[in-house]
C-alpha atoms as an extended CHARMM CRD file, in Angstrom:
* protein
*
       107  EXT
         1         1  UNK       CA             21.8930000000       39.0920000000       -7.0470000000  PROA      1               0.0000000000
         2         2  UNK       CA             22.5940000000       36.7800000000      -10.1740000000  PROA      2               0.0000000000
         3         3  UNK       CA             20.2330000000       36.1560000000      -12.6620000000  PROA      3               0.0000000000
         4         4  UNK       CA             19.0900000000       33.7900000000      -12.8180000000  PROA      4               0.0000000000
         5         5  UNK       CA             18.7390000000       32.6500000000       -9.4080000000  PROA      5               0.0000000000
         6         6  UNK       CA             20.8420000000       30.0220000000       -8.0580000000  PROA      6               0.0000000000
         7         7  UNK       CA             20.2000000000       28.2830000000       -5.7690000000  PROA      7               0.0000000000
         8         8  UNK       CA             20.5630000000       24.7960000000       -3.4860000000  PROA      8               0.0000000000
         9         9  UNK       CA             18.0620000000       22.6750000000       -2.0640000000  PROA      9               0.0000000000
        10        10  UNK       CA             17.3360000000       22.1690000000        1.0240000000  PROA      10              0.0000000000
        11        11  UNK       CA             18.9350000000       18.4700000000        0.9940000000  PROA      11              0.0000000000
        12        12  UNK       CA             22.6140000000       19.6410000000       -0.4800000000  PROA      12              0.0000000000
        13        13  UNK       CA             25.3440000000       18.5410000000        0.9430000000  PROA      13              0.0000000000
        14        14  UNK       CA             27.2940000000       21.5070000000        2.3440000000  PROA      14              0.0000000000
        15        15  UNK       CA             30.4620000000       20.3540000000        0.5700000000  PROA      15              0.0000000000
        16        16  UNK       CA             28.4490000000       20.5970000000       -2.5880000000  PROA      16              0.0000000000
        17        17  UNK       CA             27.2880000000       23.9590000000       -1.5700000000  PROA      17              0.0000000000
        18        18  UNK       CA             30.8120000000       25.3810000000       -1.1190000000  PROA      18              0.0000000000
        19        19  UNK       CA             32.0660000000       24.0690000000       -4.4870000000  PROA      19              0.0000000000
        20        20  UNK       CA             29.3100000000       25.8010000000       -6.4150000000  PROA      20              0.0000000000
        21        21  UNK       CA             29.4810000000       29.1080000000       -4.3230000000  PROA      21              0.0000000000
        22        22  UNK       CA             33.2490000000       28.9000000000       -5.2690000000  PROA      22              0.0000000000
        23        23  UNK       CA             32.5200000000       27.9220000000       -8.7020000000  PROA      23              0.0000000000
        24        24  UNK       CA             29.7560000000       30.9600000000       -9.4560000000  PROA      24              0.0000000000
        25        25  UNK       CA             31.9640000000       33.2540000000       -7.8070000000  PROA      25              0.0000000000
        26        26  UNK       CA             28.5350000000       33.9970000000       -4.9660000000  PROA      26              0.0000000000
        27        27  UNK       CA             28.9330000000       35.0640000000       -1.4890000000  PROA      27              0.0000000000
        28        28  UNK       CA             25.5500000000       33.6610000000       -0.5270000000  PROA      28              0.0000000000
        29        29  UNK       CA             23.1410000000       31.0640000000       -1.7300000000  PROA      29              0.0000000000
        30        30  UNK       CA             19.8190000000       30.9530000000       -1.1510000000  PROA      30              0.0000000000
        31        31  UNK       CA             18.2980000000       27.6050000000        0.2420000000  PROA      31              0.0000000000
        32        32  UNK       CA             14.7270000000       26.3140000000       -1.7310000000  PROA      32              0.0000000000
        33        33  UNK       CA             12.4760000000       23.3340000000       -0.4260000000  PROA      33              0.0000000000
        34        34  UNK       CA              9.2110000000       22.9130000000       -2.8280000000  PROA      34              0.0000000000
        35        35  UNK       CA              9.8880000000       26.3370000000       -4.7640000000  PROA      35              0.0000000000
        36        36  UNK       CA              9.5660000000       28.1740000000       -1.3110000000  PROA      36              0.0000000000
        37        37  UNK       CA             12.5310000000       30.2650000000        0.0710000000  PROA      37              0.0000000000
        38        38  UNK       CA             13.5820000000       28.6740000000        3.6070000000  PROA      38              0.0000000000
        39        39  UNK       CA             17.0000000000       29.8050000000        4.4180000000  PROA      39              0.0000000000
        40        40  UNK       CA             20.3310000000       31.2780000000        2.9440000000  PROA      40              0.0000000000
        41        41  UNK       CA             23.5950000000       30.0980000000        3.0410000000  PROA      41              0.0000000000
        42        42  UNK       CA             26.3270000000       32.5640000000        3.6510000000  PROA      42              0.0000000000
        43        43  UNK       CA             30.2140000000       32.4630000000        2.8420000000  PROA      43              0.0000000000
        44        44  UNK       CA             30.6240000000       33.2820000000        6.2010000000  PROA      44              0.0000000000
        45        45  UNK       CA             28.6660000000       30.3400000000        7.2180000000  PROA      45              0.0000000000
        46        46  UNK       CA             30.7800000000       28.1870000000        5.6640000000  PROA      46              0.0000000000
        47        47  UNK       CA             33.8300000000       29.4020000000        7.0280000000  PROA      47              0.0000000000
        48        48  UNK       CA             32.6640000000       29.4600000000       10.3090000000  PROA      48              0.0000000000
        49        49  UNK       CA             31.8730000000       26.0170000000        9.8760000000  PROA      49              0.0000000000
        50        50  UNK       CA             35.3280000000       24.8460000000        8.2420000000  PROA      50              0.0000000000
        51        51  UNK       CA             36.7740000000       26.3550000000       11.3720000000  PROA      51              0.0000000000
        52        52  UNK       CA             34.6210000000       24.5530000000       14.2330000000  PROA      52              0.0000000000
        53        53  UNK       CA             35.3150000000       21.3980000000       12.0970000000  PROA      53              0.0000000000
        54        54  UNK       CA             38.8930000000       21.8460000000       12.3870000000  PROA      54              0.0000000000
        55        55  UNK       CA             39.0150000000       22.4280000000       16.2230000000  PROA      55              0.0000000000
        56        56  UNK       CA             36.8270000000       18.9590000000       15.9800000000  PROA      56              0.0000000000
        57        57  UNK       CA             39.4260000000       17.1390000000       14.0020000000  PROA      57              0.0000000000
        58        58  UNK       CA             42.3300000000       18.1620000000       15.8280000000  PROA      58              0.0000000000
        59        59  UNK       CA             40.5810000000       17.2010000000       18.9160000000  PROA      59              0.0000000000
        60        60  UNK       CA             39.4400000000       13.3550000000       17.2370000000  PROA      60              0.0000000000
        61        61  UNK       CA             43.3360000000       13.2760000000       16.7150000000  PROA      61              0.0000000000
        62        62  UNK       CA             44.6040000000       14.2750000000       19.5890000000  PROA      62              0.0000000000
        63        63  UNK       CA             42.4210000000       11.2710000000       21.3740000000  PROA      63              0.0000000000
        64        64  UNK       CA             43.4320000000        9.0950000000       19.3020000000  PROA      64              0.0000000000
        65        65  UNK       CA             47.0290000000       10.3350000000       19.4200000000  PROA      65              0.0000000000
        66        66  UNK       CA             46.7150000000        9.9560000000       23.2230000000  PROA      66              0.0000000000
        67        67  UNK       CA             44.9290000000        6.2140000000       22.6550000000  PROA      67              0.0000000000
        68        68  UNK       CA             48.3030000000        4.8990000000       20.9200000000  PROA      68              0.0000000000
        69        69  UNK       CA             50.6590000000        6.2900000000       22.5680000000  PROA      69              0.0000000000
        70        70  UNK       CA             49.3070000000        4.6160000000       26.0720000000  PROA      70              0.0000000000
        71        71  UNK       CA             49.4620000000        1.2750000000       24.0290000000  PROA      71              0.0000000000
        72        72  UNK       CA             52.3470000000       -0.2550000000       25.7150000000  PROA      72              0.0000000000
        73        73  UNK       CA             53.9880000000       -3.1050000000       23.2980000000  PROA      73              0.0000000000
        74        74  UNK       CA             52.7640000000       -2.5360000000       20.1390000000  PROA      74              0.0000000000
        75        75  UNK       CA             55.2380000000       -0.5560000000       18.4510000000  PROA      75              0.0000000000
        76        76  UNK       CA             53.4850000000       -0.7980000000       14.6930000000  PROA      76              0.0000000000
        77        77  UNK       CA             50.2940000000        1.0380000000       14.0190000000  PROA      77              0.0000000000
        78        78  UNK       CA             48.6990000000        0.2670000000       10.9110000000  PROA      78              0.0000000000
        79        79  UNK       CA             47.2130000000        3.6500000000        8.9320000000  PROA      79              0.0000000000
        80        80  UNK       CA             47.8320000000        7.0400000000        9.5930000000  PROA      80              0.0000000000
        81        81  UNK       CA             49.8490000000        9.9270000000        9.2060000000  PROA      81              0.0000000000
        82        82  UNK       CA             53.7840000000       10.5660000000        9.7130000000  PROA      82              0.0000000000
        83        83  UNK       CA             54.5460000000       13.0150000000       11.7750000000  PROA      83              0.0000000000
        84        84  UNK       CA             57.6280000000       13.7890000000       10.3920000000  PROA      84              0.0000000000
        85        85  UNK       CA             56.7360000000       13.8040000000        6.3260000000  PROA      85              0.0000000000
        86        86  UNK       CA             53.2580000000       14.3390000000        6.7080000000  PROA      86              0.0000000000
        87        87  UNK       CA             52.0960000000       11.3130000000        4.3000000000  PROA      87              0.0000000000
        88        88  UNK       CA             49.2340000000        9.1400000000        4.7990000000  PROA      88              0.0000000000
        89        89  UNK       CA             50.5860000000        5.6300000000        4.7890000000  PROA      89              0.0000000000
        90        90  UNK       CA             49.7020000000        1.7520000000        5.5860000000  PROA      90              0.0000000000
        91        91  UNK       CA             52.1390000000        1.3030000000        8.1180000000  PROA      91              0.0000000000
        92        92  UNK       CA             53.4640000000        3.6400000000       10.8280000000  PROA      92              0.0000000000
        93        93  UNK       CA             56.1340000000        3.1050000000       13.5240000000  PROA      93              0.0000000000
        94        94  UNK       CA             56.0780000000        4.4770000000       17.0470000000  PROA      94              0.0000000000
        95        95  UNK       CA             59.6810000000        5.6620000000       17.4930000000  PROA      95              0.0000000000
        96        96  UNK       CA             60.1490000000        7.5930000000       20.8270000000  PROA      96              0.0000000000
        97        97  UNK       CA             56.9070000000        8.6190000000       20.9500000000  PROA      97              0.0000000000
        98        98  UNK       CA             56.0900000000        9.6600000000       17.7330000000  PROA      98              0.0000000000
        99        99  UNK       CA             54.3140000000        8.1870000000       14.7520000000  PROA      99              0.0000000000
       100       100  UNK       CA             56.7270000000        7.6100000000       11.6450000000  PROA      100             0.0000000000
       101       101  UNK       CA             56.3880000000        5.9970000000        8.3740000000  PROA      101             0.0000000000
       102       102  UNK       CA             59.1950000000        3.4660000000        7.0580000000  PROA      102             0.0000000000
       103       103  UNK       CA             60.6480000000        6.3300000000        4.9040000000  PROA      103             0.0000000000
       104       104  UNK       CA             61.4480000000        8.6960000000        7.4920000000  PROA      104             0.0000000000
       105       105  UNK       CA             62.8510000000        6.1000000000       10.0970000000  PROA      105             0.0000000000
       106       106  UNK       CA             65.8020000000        5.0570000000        7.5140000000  PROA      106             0.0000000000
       107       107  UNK       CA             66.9480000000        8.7110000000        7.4240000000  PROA      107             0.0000000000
């Protein structure tokens, strides 16, 4: 244990959490509501959330993948990521059935 204490409340954003468990150099974190000890937050926790989130994300993008690509005449999509440079842009193409960016299309 540090001394002193450190610790979160109970309403901290986990994000939050994470950057001061980095930042202190703690593997856990202990979680306070009105001076009273009600839970503690573990490194593992974290990463075990990180990773579910992923799965969820890559999921939310593979439906909406799935959503343009069944779009029929619309060939410009406005916001996203190229899937050949990686960049977030304003304007994507869909060239053979994948999402490019202006840049990558000229070369």
């Amino acid at each position: 244990m540090t001394t002193p204490l450190i610790t979160i409340p109970a309403s901290e954003d986990i994000t939050d959490a994470m950057h001061r468990m980095v930042k202190m150099q703690i593997r856990r974190l202990p979680v306070v509501e009105n001076s009273k000890l009600i839970g503690i937050v573990t490194d593992m926790d974290l990463i075990a959330v990180s990773v579910e989130m992923g799965s969820i994300f890559s999921d939310l993008i593979k439906m909406h993948r799935e959503n343009i690509l069944s779009i029929e005449s619309p060939q410009r999509i406005h916001r996203g990521i190229c899937e050949e440079c990686g960049d977030n842009v304003d304007n994507l193409l869909l060239v053979n059935g994948k999402l490019i960016c202006e840049s990558c299309q000229e070369t």
